[in-house]
Coordinates of C-alpha atoms in Angstrom, one line a residue:
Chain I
X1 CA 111.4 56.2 114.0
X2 CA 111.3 58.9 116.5
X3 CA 112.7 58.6 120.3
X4 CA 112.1 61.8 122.7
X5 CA 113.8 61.6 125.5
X6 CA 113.2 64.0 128.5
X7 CA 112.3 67.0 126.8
X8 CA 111.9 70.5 128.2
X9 CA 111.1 73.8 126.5
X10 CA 110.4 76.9 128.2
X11 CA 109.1 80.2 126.5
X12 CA 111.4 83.1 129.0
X13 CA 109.9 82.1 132.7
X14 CA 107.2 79.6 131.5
X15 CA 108.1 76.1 131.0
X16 CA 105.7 74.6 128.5
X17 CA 107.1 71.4 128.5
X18 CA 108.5 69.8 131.0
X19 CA 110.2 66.2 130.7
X20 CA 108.7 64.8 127.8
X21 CA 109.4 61.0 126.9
X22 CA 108.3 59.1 124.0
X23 CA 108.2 56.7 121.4
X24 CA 107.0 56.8 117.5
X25 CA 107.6 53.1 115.7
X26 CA 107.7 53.0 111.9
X27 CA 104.3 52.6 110.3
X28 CA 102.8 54.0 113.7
X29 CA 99.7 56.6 114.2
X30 CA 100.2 58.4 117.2
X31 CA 97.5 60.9 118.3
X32 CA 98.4 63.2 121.1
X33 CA 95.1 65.2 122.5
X34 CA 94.8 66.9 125.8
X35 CA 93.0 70.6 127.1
X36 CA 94.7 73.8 125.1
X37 CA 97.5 74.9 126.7
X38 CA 98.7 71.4 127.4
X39 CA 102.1 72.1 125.6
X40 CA 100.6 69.1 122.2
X41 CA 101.4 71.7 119.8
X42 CA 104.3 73.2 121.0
X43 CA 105.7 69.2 121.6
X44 CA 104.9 68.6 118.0
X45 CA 106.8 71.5 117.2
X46 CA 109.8 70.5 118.6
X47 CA 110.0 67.4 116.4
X48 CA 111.4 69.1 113.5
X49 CA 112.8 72.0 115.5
X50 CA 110.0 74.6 114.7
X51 CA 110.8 75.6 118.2
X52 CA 114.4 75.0 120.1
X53 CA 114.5 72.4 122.3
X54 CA 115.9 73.4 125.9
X55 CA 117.1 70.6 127.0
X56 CA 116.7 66.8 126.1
X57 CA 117.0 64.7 123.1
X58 CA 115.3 64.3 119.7
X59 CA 116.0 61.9 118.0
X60 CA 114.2 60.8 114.2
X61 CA 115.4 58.3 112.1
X62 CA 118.4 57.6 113.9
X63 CA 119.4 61.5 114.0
X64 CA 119.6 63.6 116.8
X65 CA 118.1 66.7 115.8
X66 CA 120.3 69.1 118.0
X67 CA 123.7 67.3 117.1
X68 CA 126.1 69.7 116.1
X69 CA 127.1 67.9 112.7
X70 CA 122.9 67.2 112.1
X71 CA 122.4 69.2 109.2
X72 CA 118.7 70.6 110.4
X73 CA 117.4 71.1 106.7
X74 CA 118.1 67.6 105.4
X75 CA 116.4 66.2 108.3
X76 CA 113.3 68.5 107.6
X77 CA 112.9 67.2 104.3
X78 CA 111.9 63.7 106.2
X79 CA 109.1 65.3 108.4
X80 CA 106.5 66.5 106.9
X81 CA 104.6 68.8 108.8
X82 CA 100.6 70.2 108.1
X83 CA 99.7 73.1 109.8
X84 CA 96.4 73.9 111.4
X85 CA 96.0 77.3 109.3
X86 CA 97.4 75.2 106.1
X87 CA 100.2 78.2 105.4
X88 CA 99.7 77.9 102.2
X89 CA 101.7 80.0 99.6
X90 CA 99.3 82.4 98.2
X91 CA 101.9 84.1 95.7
X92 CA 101.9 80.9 94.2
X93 CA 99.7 78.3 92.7
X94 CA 98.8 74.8 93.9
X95 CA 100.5 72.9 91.5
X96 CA 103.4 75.5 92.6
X97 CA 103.3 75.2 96.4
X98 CA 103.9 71.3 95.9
X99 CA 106.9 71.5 93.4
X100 CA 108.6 74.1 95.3
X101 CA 110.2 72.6 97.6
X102 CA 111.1 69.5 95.4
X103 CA 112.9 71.6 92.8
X104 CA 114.9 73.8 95.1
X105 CA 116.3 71.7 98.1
X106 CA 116.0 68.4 96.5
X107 CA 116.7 69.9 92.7
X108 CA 114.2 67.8 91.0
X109 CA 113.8 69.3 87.3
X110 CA 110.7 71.3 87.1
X111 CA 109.3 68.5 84.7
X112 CA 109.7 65.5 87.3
X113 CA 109.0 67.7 89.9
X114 CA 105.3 68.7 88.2
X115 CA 105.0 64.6 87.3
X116 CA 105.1 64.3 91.2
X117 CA 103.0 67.1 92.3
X118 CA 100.1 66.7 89.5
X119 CA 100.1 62.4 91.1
X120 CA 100.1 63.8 94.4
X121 CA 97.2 66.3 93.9
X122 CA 95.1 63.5 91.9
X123 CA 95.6 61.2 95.7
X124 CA 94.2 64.5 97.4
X125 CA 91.0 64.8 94.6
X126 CA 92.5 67.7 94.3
X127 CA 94.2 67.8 90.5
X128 CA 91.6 69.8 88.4
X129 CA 92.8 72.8 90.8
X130 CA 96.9 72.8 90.2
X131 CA 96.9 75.9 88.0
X132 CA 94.6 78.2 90.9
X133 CA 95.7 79.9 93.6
X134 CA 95.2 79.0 97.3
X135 CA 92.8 82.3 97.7
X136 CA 90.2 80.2 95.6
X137 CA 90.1 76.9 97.5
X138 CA 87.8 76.4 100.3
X139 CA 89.6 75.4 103.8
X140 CA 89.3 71.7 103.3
X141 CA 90.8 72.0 99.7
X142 CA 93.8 74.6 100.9
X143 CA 94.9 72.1 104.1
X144 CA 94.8 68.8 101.2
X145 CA 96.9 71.2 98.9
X146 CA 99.1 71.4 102.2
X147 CA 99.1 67.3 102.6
X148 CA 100.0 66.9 99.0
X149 CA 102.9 69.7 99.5
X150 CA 104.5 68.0 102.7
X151 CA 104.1 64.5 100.8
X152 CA 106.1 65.8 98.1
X153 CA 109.5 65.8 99.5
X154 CA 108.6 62.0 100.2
X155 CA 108.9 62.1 103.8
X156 CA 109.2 59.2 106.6
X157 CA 107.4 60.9 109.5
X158 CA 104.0 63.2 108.9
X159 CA 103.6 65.5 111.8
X160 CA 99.7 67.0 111.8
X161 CA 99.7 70.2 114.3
X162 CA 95.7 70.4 114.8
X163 CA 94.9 70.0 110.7
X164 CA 91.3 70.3 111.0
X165 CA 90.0 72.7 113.5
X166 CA 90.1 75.7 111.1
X167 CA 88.0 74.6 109.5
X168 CA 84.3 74.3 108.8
X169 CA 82.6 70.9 110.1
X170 CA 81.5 69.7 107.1
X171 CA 84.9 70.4 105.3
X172 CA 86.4 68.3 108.2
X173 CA 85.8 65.0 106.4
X174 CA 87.9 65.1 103.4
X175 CA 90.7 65.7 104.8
X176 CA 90.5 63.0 107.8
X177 CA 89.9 61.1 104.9
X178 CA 92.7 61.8 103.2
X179 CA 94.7 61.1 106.3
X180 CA 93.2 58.1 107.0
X181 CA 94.3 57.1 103.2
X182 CA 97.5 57.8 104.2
X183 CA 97.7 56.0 107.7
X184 CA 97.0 52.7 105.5
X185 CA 99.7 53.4 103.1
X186 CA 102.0 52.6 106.3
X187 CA 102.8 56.4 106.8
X188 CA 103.8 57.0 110.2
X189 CA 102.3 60.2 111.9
X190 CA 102.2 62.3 115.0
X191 CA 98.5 64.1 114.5
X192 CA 97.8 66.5 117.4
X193 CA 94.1 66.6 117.2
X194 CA 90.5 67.3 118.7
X195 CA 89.3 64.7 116.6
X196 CA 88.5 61.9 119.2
X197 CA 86.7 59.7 116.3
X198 CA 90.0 59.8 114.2
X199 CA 92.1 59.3 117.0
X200 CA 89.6 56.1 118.1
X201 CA 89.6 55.0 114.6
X202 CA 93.0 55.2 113.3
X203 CA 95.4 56.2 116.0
X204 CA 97.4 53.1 117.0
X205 CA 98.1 54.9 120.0
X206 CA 97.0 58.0 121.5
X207 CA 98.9 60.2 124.1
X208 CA 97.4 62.7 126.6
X209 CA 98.9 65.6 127.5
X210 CA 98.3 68.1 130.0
X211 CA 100.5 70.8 131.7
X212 CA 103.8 70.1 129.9
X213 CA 103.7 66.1 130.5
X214 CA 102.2 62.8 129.1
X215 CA 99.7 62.3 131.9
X216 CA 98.5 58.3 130.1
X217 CA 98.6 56.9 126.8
X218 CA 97.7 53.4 125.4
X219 CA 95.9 52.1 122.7
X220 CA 92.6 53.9 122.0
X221 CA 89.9 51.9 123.2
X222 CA 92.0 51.9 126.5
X223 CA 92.2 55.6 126.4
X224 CA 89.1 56.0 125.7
X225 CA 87.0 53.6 127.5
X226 CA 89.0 53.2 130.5
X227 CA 91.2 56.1 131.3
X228 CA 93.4 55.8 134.4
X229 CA 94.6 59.2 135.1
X230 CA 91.9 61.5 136.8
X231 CA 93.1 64.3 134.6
X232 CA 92.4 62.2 131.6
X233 CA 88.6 61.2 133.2
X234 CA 87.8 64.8 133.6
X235 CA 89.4 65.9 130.1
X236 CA 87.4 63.2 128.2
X237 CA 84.2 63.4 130.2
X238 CA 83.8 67.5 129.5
X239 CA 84.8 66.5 125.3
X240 CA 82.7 63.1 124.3
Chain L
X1 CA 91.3 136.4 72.6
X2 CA 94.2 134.6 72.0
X3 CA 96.3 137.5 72.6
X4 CA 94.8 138.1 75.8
X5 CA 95.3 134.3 76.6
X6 CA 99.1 134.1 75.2
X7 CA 99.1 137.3 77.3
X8 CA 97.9 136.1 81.0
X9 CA 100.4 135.8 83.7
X10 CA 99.0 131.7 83.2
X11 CA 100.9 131.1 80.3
X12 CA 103.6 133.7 80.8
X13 CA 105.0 132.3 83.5
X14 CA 104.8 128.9 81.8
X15 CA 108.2 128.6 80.5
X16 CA 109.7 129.3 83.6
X17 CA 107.9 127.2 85.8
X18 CA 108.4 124.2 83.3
X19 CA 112.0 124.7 84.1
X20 CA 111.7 124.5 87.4
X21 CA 109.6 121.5 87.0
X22 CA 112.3 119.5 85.0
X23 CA 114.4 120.6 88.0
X24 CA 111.8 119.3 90.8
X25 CA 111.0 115.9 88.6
X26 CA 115.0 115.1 88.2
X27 CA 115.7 115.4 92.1
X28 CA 112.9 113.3 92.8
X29 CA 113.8 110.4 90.3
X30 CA 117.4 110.4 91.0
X31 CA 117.0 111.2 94.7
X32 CA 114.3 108.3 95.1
X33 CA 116.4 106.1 93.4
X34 CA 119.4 106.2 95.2
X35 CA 116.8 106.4 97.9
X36 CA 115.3 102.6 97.3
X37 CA 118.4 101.2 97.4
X38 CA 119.8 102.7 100.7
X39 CA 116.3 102.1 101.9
X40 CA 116.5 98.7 100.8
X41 CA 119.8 98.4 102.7
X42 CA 118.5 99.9 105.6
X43 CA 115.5 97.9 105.7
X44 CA 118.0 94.9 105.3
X45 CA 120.0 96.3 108.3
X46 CA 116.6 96.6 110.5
X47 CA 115.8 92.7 110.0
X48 CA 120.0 91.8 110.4
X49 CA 120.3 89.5 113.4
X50 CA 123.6 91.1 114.3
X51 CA 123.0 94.1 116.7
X52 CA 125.9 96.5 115.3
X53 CA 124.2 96.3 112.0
X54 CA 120.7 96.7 113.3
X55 CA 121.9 99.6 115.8
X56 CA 123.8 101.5 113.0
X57 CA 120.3 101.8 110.1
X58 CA 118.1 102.5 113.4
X59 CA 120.5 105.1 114.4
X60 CA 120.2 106.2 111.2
X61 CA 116.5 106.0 110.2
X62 CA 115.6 107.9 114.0
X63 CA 118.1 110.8 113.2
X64 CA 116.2 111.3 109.2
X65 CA 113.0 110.8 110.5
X66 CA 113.3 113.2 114.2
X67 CA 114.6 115.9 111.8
X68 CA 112.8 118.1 109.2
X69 CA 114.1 117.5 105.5
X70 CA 115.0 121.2 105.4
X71 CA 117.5 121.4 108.5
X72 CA 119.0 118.4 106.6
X73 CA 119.2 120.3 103.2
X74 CA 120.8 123.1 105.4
X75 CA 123.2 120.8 106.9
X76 CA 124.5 119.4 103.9
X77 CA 124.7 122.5 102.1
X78 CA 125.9 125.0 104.4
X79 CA 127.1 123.0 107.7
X80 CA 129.2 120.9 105.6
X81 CA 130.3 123.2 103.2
X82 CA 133.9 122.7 102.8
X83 CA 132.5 119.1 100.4
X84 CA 131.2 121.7 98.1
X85 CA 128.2 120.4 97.2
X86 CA 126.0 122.4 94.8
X87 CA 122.8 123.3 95.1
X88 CA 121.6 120.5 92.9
X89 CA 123.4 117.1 94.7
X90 CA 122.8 118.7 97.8
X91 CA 119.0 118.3 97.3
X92 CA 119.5 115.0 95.6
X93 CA 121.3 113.4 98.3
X94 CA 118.2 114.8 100.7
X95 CA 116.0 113.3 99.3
X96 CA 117.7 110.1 99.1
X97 CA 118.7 109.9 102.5
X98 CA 115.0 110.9 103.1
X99 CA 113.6 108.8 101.5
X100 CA 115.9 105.8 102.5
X101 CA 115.0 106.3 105.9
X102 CA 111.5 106.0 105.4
X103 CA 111.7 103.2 102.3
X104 CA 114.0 101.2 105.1
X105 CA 110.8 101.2 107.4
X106 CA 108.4 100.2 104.5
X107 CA 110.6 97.5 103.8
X108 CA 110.8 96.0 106.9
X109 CA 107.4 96.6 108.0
X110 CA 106.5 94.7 105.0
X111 CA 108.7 91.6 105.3
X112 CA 107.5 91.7 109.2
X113 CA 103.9 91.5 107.8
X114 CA 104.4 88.6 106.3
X115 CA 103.1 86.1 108.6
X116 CA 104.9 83.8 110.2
X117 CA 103.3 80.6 109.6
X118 CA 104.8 81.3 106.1
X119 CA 108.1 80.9 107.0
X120 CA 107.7 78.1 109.5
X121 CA 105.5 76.2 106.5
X122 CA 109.2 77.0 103.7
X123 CA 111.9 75.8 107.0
X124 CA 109.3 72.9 107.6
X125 CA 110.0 71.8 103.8
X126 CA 113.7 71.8 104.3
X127 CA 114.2 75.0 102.4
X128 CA 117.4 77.0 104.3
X129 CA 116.6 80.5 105.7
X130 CA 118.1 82.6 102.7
X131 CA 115.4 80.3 100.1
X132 CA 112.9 80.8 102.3
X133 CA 113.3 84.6 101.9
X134 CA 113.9 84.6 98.1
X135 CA 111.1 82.6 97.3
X136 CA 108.7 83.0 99.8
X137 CA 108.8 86.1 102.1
X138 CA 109.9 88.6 99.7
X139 CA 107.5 88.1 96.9
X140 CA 104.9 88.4 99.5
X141 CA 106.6 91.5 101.2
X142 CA 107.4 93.5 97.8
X143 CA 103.6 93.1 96.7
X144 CA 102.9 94.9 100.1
X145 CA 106.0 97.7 99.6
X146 CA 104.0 99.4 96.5
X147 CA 101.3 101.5 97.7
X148 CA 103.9 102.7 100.4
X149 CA 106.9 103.3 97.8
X150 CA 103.6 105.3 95.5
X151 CA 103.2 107.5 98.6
X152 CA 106.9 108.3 99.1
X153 CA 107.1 109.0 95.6
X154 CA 104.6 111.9 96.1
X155 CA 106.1 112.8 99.4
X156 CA 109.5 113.2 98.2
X157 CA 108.5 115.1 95.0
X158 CA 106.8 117.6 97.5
X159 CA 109.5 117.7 99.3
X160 CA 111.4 119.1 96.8
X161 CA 109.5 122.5 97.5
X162 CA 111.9 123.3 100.3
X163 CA 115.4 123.2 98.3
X164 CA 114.2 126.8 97.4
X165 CA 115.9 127.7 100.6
X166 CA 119.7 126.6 99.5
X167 CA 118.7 128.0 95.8
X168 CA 117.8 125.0 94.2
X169 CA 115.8 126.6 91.1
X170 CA 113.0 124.1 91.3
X171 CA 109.4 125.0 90.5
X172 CA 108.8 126.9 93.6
X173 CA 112.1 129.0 93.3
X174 CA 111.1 129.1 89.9
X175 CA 107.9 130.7 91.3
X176 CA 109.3 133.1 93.2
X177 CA 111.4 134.8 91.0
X178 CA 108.8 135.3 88.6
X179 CA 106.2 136.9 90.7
X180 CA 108.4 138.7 92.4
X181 CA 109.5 140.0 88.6
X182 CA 105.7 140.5 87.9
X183 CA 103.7 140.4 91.8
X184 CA 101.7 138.3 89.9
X185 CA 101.4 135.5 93.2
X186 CA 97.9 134.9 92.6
X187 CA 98.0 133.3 88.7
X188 CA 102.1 131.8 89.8
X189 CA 100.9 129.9 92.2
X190 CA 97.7 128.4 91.1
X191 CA 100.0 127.5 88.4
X192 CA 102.4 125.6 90.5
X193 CA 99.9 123.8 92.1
X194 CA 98.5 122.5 88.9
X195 CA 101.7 121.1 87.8
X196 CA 102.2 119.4 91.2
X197 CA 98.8 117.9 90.9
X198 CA 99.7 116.9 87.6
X199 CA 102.0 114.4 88.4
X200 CA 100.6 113.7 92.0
X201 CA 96.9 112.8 90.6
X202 CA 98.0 110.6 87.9
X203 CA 100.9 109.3 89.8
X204 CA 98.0 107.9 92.5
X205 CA 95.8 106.7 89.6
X206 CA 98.1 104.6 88.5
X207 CA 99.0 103.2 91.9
X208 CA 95.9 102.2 92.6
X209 CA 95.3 100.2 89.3
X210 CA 98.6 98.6 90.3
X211 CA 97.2 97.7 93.3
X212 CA 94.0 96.4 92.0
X213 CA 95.9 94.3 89.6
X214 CA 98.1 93.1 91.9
X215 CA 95.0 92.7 94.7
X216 CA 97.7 93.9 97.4

């Protein structure tokens, strides 16, 4: 689903990251943790062209997202990304922030478009709110909202850029939960996350990353029990 | 008592300072209208991506805002002289390249407020750059443009006050050729304070119950 193949991207002078190469199958749940500053976020980033790629190849779905004749908006509309400060559109309401999208790039009539959104807000828990605005949800309701918004366009790949550490612990679990939901639907998902019990428990695989490169990843009991790479020994031992 | 009421220089000189207050209100309107939409040109040309553009509205906003709104008045009126302008379009077109320069800088300050996780969160969707700005940046921004566009309203009208120079028979021209008729500066100008207050106080009333409503 997607293939990265040695990817750099460098901010002016700083190279963030710096020879990335990875794999995402269809159906997986690939967590990617590692210290801040590790270049996670900004990878995730790259997978739907938030930020230009300097050199290397993305490729999702069998599109290269930097090909000339890859038309970068289409291509959006199959990645769904959730941001860690939700982004929310607070001129509009819930039900509003989901349909968006649907009605103006894929041109869905307002009345499927709402059939959609109001099905997709009922999966979050969150369908007796469609008619407020995101100013009156709590942080756990506002990043669902978000979910539900990204699911609308019906995407292949959800990317997660660090969903839940804006928010207050005990908001944390309804969202993971919602995620979770989603990982057994067969969605496949990048999640950048500190959320080493969710990565444990439902990342098929999870990658480490620390200055700019994958430094180990394997399936999470290996990570996580028996880590190789020194880097990833001292990372885990200062976090669990 | 009424005759010595009808009789104070207050209400004598009230017919000719309400002419000059029709005079000072019609600059302003006209003037900030044509103002808003240069403004919202220039403020356009501020966020272009293409440097000529960008270079020619900061050129333009740096020159209005460096120089005082009189020595532009003067300009117009006398340094280009041989375009004839009267008294009246000369303070129109002022104001409105006045206030353009400083509505250009309200309007981009506002769509650069917008934060940018906003945009990211539209592009993410697969919603192109331009829908990304008619449905998601410039609502945001234009809520954020009104208490700005309220103050330039009340700057420009005061503004007004110095197209006395290049005879512009606002209210403070007005002013002055009554009291210098009557020497009666005193009970003049209390008077023409009052009737700048009375559009000024209302005028920020109102913008603040816009803003409460609108929770900007």
């Amino acid at each position: 689903m997607i293939t990265v193949k040695d990817l750099h991207k460098s901010f002016g002078d700083l190279e963030v990251l710096k020879g990335i190469d990875a794999q995402v199958e269809e159906r997986e749940v690939v967590c990617v943790i590692g210290p801040s500053g590790s270049g996670k976020s900004t990878f995730l980033r790259c997978l739907n062209l938030l930020e230009d790629i300097t050199s290397g190849t993305v490729t999702i779905d069998g599109e290269e997202l930097t090909a000339e004749d890859t038309d970068i908006n289409a291509l959006r509309t199959k990645v769904g990304m959730v941001f860690q400060h939700f982004n929310l559109f607070p001129h509009k309401t819930v039900l509003e922030n989901v349909t968006l999208a649907p009605i103006k790039v894929k041109g869905l009539s307002v009345k499927e478009a709402e059939e959609i959104g109001l099905s997709l807000l009922e999966k979050v828990g969150l369908s007796d709110k469609a008619q407020d605005y995101p100013d009156s949800l709590s942080g756990g309701q506002k990043q669902r909202v978000a979910i539900a918004r990204a699911l609308a366009m019906e995407p292949k790949v959800m990317l997660f850029d660090e969903p839940t550490s804006a928010l207050d612990p005990e908001l944390v679990g309804d969202v993971l939960q919602v995620m979770k939901d989603l990982a057994q639907e067969g969605m496949t998902m990048v999640v950048v996350t500190h959320e080493m019990g969710f990565a444990r428990e439902v990342g098929d695989r999870v990658i480490f990353m620390d200055e700019g490169i994958i430094q180990e990843e394997g399936n999470p009991d290996a990570i996580f029990d028996t880590p190789q790479n020194p880097r990833t020994q001292s990372f885990l031992s200062k976090i669990l | 008592m009424i005759d010595a009421i009808m009789n104070s220089p207050y209400v004598k000189s009230l017919p000719f300072l309400w002419e000059g207050l029709q005079v000072t209100v019609a600059i302003t309107l006209i003037g900030l209208f044509l103002g808003m939409i240069l403004g919202a040109l220039a403020g356009l040309g501020k966020l272009s991506k293409i440097k000529v553009i960008r270079g020619f509205w900061t050129v333009y906003i740096e020159i209005i805002r460096g120089t005082p709104i009189m020595a532009q008045a003067l300009f117009i009126y006398f340094g280009l002289s041989e375009l004839q302008l009267n008294s009246f379009t000369t303070g129109v077109i002022a104001i409105a390249l006045n206030a353009g320069a400083y509505i250009g800088e309200i309007v981009r300050g506002a769509v650069y407020s917008i934060d940018s996780g906003q945009t990211e969160a539209g592009r993410s969707l697969g919603l192109t750059e331009r829908q990304t700005m008619r449905y998601i940046v410039w609502p945001q921004a234009f809520k954020r443009m009104i208490p700005p566009l309220g103050n330039q309203f009340v700057i420009s009208l005061k503004d007004t006050s110095v197209f006395s120079v290049i005879a512009v028979s606002d209210l403070i021209y007005q002013a002055r050729q009554y009291y210098n008729a009557t020497f009666e500066q005193f009970e003049t100008l209390v008077m023409v304070c009052l009737f700048y207050l009375i559009i000024t106080i209302p005028a920020a009333l109102y913008l603040r119950r816009i803003e409460r409503k609108m929770d900007v």
